[in-house]
Coordinates of C-alpha atoms and ligand atoms in Angstrom, one line a residue:
X1 CA -25.2 164.5 -104.9
X2 CA -23.6 161.7 -106.9
X3 CA -19.9 161.7 -107.7
X4 CA -18.0 160.2 -110.6
X5 CA -14.3 159.4 -110.4
X6 CA -12.6 158.6 -113.7
X7 CA -9.6 156.3 -113.1
X8 CA -9.3 154.5 -116.4
X9 CA -6.3 156.3 -117.9
X10 CA -3.2 154.3 -118.7
X11 CA -0.9 156.6 -116.7
X12 CA 1.9 156.5 -119.3
X13 CA 3.9 159.2 -117.6
X14 CA 4.3 156.8 -114.6
X15 CA 5.4 153.7 -116.6
X16 CA 6.7 151.1 -115.9
X17 CA 4.9 150.9 -112.5
X18 CA 1.5 151.6 -114.1
X19 CA 2.0 148.6 -116.4
X20 CA 0.3 146.5 -113.6
X21 CA -0.5 149.0 -110.9
X22 CA -3.2 151.6 -111.4
X23 CA -1.8 155.2 -111.1
X24 CA -4.7 156.0 -108.7
X25 CA -3.5 153.2 -106.4
X26 CA 0.0 154.7 -106.0
X27 CA 0.6 155.4 -102.4
X28 CA 0.7 158.9 -100.8
X29 CA 2.1 157.8 -97.5
X30 CA 0.3 154.6 -96.6
X31 CA -3.0 155.3 -98.5
X32 CA -3.6 155.1 -102.3
X33 CA -4.2 158.4 -104.0
X34 CA -7.8 157.5 -104.8
X35 CA -8.5 157.0 -101.1
X36 CA -8.1 160.8 -100.5
X37 CA -10.3 161.6 -103.5
X38 CA -13.1 159.3 -102.3
X39 CA -12.8 160.9 -98.8
X40 CA -13.2 164.4 -100.4
X41 CA -16.4 163.1 -102.2
X42 CA -17.8 161.7 -99.0
X43 CA -16.9 164.8 -97.0
X44 CA -18.7 166.9 -99.6
X45 CA -21.9 164.9 -99.1
X46 CA -21.6 162.5 -102.1
X47 CA -22.6 159.1 -100.9
X48 CA -23.1 157.4 -104.3
X49 CA -19.8 157.2 -106.1
X50 CA -19.1 155.7 -109.6
X51 CA -15.5 154.9 -110.3
X52 CA -14.6 154.5 -114.0
X53 CA -12.1 151.8 -114.2
X54 CA -10.5 149.7 -117.0
X55 CA -8.3 146.7 -117.5
X56 CA -5.4 146.5 -115.0
X57 CA -7.5 148.4 -112.5
X58 CA -8.9 145.5 -110.4
X59 CA -6.8 146.7 -107.4
X60 CA -9.1 149.7 -107.0
X61 CA -12.2 147.5 -106.6
X62 CA -10.4 145.2 -104.2
X63 CA -9.2 148.1 -102.1
X64 CA -12.8 149.4 -101.4
X65 CA -14.2 145.8 -101.0
X66 CA -14.3 143.8 -97.8
X67 CA -11.4 141.5 -97.1
X68 CA -12.7 138.7 -94.8
X69 CA -9.4 136.8 -94.7
X70 CA -7.4 139.8 -93.7
X71 CA -10.0 140.8 -91.2
X72 CA -9.9 137.4 -89.6
X73 CA -6.1 137.4 -89.5
X74 CA -6.0 140.9 -87.8
X75 CA -8.7 139.8 -85.3
X76 CA -6.7 136.6 -84.4
X77 CA -3.5 138.7 -83.9
X78 CA -5.4 141.3 -81.8
X79 CA -4.6 144.1 -84.2
X80 CA -7.8 146.0 -83.4
X81 CA -6.7 149.4 -84.7
X82 CA -5.7 148.0 -88.1
X83 CA -8.9 145.9 -88.2
X84 CA -11.1 148.9 -87.7
X85 CA -9.3 150.9 -90.4
X86 CA -9.6 148.0 -92.9
X87 CA -13.3 147.7 -92.2
X88 CA -13.9 151.4 -92.3
X89 CA -12.5 151.6 -95.9
X90 CA -14.9 148.9 -97.1
X91 CA -17.8 150.8 -95.6
X92 CA -16.7 154.3 -96.7
X93 CA -19.4 154.8 -99.4
X94 CA -21.7 153.2 -101.8
X95 CA -19.2 152.6 -104.6
X96 CA -20.1 151.3 -108.1
X97 CA -17.9 150.6 -111.0
X98 CA -18.1 150.8 -114.8
X99 CA -15.3 149.8 -117.1
X100 CA -14.1 152.0 -119.9
X101 CA -13.1 149.3 -122.5
X102 CA -10.6 151.5 -124.2
X103 CA -9.0 154.7 -122.8
X104 CA -10.4 157.0 -125.3
X105 CA -10.1 160.1 -123.2
X106 CA -11.6 161.8 -120.1
X107 CA -14.6 163.0 -122.1
X108 CA -15.4 159.4 -123.2
X109 CA -14.9 158.3 -119.6
X110 CA -17.4 160.8 -118.2
X111 CA -19.9 159.9 -120.9
X112 CA -20.0 156.4 -119.4
X113 CA -21.6 157.9 -116.2
X114 CA -24.7 159.0 -118.1
X115 CA -27.0 156.3 -116.8
X116 CA -25.7 156.5 -113.2
X117 CA -26.1 160.2 -113.1
X118 CA -29.8 160.4 -114.3
X119 CA -31.1 163.9 -114.4
X120 CA -29.4 165.5 -111.4
X121 CA -26.2 167.6 -111.2
X122 CA -23.1 165.6 -110.4
X123 CA -19.5 166.0 -109.2
X124 CA -16.5 164.7 -111.2
X125 CA -13.3 164.2 -109.2
X126 CA -10.2 163.0 -111.1
X127 CA -8.6 160.0 -109.4
X128 CA -5.1 161.3 -109.7
X129 CA -5.6 164.8 -108.3
X130 CA -5.6 165.4 -104.5
X131 CA -6.6 168.7 -103.0
X132 CA -5.6 169.3 -99.4
X133 CA -7.8 172.0 -97.9
X134 CA -9.8 172.6 -94.8
X135 CA -13.1 172.8 -96.6
X136 CA -13.5 170.1 -99.3
X137 CA -13.3 171.7 -102.8
X138 CA -16.2 169.7 -104.1
X139 CA -18.3 170.9 -101.1
X140 CA -17.5 174.6 -102.1
X141 CA -18.4 173.8 -105.7
X142 CA -21.8 172.3 -104.7
X143 CA -22.5 175.4 -102.6
X144 CA -21.7 177.7 -105.5
X145 CA -23.9 175.6 -107.9
X146 CA -26.7 175.8 -105.4
X147 CA -26.4 179.6 -105.3
X148 CA -25.8 180.3 -109.0
X149 CA -27.5 177.3 -110.8
X150 CA -24.6 176.9 -113.2
X151 CA -21.9 174.2 -113.6
X152 CA -18.6 174.9 -112.0
X153 CA -15.0 173.9 -112.9
X154 CA -12.2 174.3 -110.4
X155 CA -9.2 176.4 -111.3
X156 CA -5.9 177.5 -109.7
X157 CA -3.5 180.3 -110.7
X158 CA -0.2 179.0 -112.2
X159 CA 3.1 180.6 -113.3
X160 CA 2.8 182.1 -116.8
X161 CA 5.4 179.7 -118.1
X162 CA 3.4 176.7 -117.0
X163 CA 0.2 177.5 -119.0
X164 CA 1.4 175.0 -121.6
X165 CA 0.9 172.2 -119.2
X166 CA -2.8 172.9 -118.4
X167 CA -6.2 173.7 -119.8
X168 CA -6.6 177.5 -119.3
X169 CA -9.8 179.4 -119.0
X170 CA -10.6 182.8 -120.5
X171 CA -12.6 184.5 -117.8
X172 CA -15.1 187.2 -118.7
X173 CA -13.9 190.8 -118.1
X174 CA -16.5 191.3 -115.4
X175 CA -15.6 188.4 -113.2
X176 CA -13.5 188.8 -110.0
X177 CA -11.7 186.2 -108.0
X178 CA -12.4 183.7 -106.7
X179 CA -15.4 183.1 -109.0
X180 CA -15.3 183.7 -112.7
X181 CA -17.6 183.3 -115.7
X182 CA -15.9 181.3 -118.3
X183 CA -16.0 182.7 -121.9
X184 CA -13.6 180.1 -123.4
X185 CA -11.2 177.3 -122.6
X186 CA -7.9 176.7 -124.3
X187 CA -5.9 173.4 -124.0
X188 CA -2.3 173.9 -123.1
X189 CA -1.6 177.3 -124.6
X190 CA 1.9 178.8 -124.9
X191 CA 2.4 181.6 -122.3
X192 CA 2.1 184.4 -124.9
X193 CA -1.2 182.9 -126.1
X194 CA -2.8 182.1 -122.8
X195 CA -6.0 184.1 -122.1
X196 CA -5.2 184.0 -118.3
X197 CA -3.1 182.1 -115.8
X198 CA -6.1 180.2 -114.4
X199 CA -5.5 176.5 -114.9
X200 CA -8.2 173.8 -114.8
X201 CA -7.7 171.3 -112.0
X202 CA -9.5 167.9 -111.6
X203 CA -12.8 168.9 -110.1
X204 CA -16.0 169.6 -111.9
X205 CA -19.6 170.2 -110.9
X206 CA -21.6 169.4 -114.0
X207 CA -25.2 169.0 -115.1
X208 CA -26.5 166.2 -117.3
X209 CA -26.6 168.7 -120.3
X210 CA -22.9 168.0 -120.6
X211 CA -23.7 164.6 -122.1
X212 CA -25.2 166.2 -125.2
X213 CA -22.0 168.1 -125.7
X214 CA -19.8 165.0 -125.1
X215 CA -21.8 163.1 -127.7
X216 CA -21.1 165.9 -130.3
X217 CA -17.3 166.4 -129.9
X218 CA -14.8 164.6 -132.1
X219 CA -11.4 163.4 -131.0
X220 CA -9.2 166.2 -129.9
X221 CA -5.7 166.5 -128.3
X222 CA -3.9 163.1 -128.2
X223 CA -6.6 161.7 -130.5
X224 CA -8.8 161.4 -127.3
X225 CA -12.3 162.7 -126.5
X226 CA -11.6 165.6 -124.3
X227 CA -13.9 166.9 -121.6
X228 CA -12.4 170.4 -122.1
X229 CA -13.7 170.4 -125.7
X230 CA -17.3 169.6 -124.5
X231 CA -17.0 172.3 -121.8
X232 CA -15.8 174.8 -124.4
X233 CA -18.9 174.2 -126.5
X234 CA -21.0 174.4 -123.4
X235 CA -19.4 177.8 -122.4
X236 CA -20.3 179.3 -125.8
X237 CA -24.0 178.8 -125.3
X238 CA -24.5 178.5 -121.5
X239 CA -23.3 179.9 -118.3
X240 CA -20.2 178.1 -117.0
X241 CA -18.4 179.2 -113.8
X242 CA -14.9 178.6 -112.6
X243 CA -13.9 178.7 -108.9
X244 CA -10.4 179.1 -107.5
X245 CA -9.5 176.2 -105.2
X246 CA -8.2 176.9 -101.6
X247 CA -5.4 174.9 -100.2
X248 CA -2.8 172.8 -102.0
X249 CA -3.3 170.6 -105.1
X250 CA -1.2 167.5 -105.4
X251 CA -0.9 165.9 -108.8
X252 CA 0.4 162.3 -108.8
X253 CA 0.7 161.9 -112.6
X254 CA 4.4 162.1 -113.0
X255 CA 7.3 160.7 -111.0
X256 CA 8.4 164.2 -109.9
X257 CA 4.9 165.4 -108.8
X258 CA 4.2 162.0 -107.1
X259 CA 7.4 162.4 -105.1
X260 CA 6.6 166.0 -104.2
X261 CA 3.1 164.9 -103.1
X262 CA 4.6 162.4 -100.7
X263 CA 7.1 164.8 -99.3
X264 CA 4.3 167.4 -98.8
X265 CA 2.1 164.9 -97.0
X266 CA 5.1 163.5 -95.0
X267 CA 5.9 166.9 -93.7
X268 CA 2.3 167.7 -93.1
X269 CA 1.8 164.7 -90.9
X270 CA 5.2 165.1 -89.1
X271 CA 6.7 161.9 -90.4
X272 CA 9.6 163.8 -92.0
Ligands
LIG301 P1 -4.6 161.9 -117.4 O1 -4.4 162.3 -118.8 O2 -3.9 162.7 -116.4 O3 -4.3 160.4 -117.2 O4 -6.2 161.8 -117.2 P2 -3.6 159.3 -118.1 O5 -4.0 159.4 -119.5 O6 -3.8 158.1 -117.3 O7 -2.1 159.7 -117.8 P3 -0.8 159.9 -118.8 O8 -1.0 161.2 -119.4 O9 -0.9 158.8 -119.9 O10 0.4 159.8 -117.9 C1 -6.8 162.5 -116.1 C2 -7.8 161.5 -115.4 O11 -8.7 161.0 -116.3 C3 -8.7 159.6 -116.3 C4 -7.4 159.2 -115.7 O12 -7.5 157.9 -115.0 C5 -7.1 160.3 -114.7 O13 -7.7 160.1 -113.5 N1 -8.9 159.0 -117.7 C6 -8.2 159.5 -118.7 C7 -9.9 158.1 -117.9 O14 -10.6 157.6 -117.0 N2 -10.0 157.6 -119.2 C8 -9.3 158.0 -120.2 O15 -9.5 157.5 -121.3 C9 -8.3 159.0 -119.9

């Protein structure tokens, strides 16, 4: 299975740090957020990974590349543990890059993966969403795809008041947790208009048919090409599933959620 990690957004909620530092490279303890996302892809069986980057995102490529000078330095100093860790990162997976020249939205970013994907199903993991769970979420989604033969999006229940911050699915009346058939998707509905409290999180298991839909949507919310709009069209004519995640989802997109993510991981690892 191939994996696509979109990481080309400008991260405006995290400005000014994201002026020069990719949001996906912000540290969660001593690892950048995207490290955890790449680990999930690998642990789910995805060896070929395409990261969608853009201007000011060079640090992502450098992070997963070899660093001969640093390796030499650590070797001379006898810092074997650090040396091993640095080498391991550069050998984690077969990572390729494509640049999104303008941040025209997540839908536009995913469309850039068309050639890389070919005609197989593929996983999409957002570079700013970490899911801490025993079994990797993407692995569970691949298993569901293999059983049902339909694309899957990950969802999680949210407080009714919070529906306005997420894409929300309308599950079919017949579906039961943790797997739902999606009838419709609504972008950031007010609580009284939300068709459920199931919010879309940053994991998708898609088939190449999605590219046809992505080519047919026009600019939506924020004047950007939205993946949600393509999925909505998809759900009207084909079977689309949603699966509840297990574990804890950490969003690093705003100062508050980034700080909470660090506190959570700090407590989990016993540092604080
Ligand atoms: P977000 O909307 O959370 O990211 O996109 P953003 O646009 O960078 O952040 P704000 O809202 O301005 O603070 C979700 C994911 O999609 C990627 C982002 O990098 C992030 O991982 N993305 C978004 C792209 O790759 N390209 C885009 O044009 C937009």
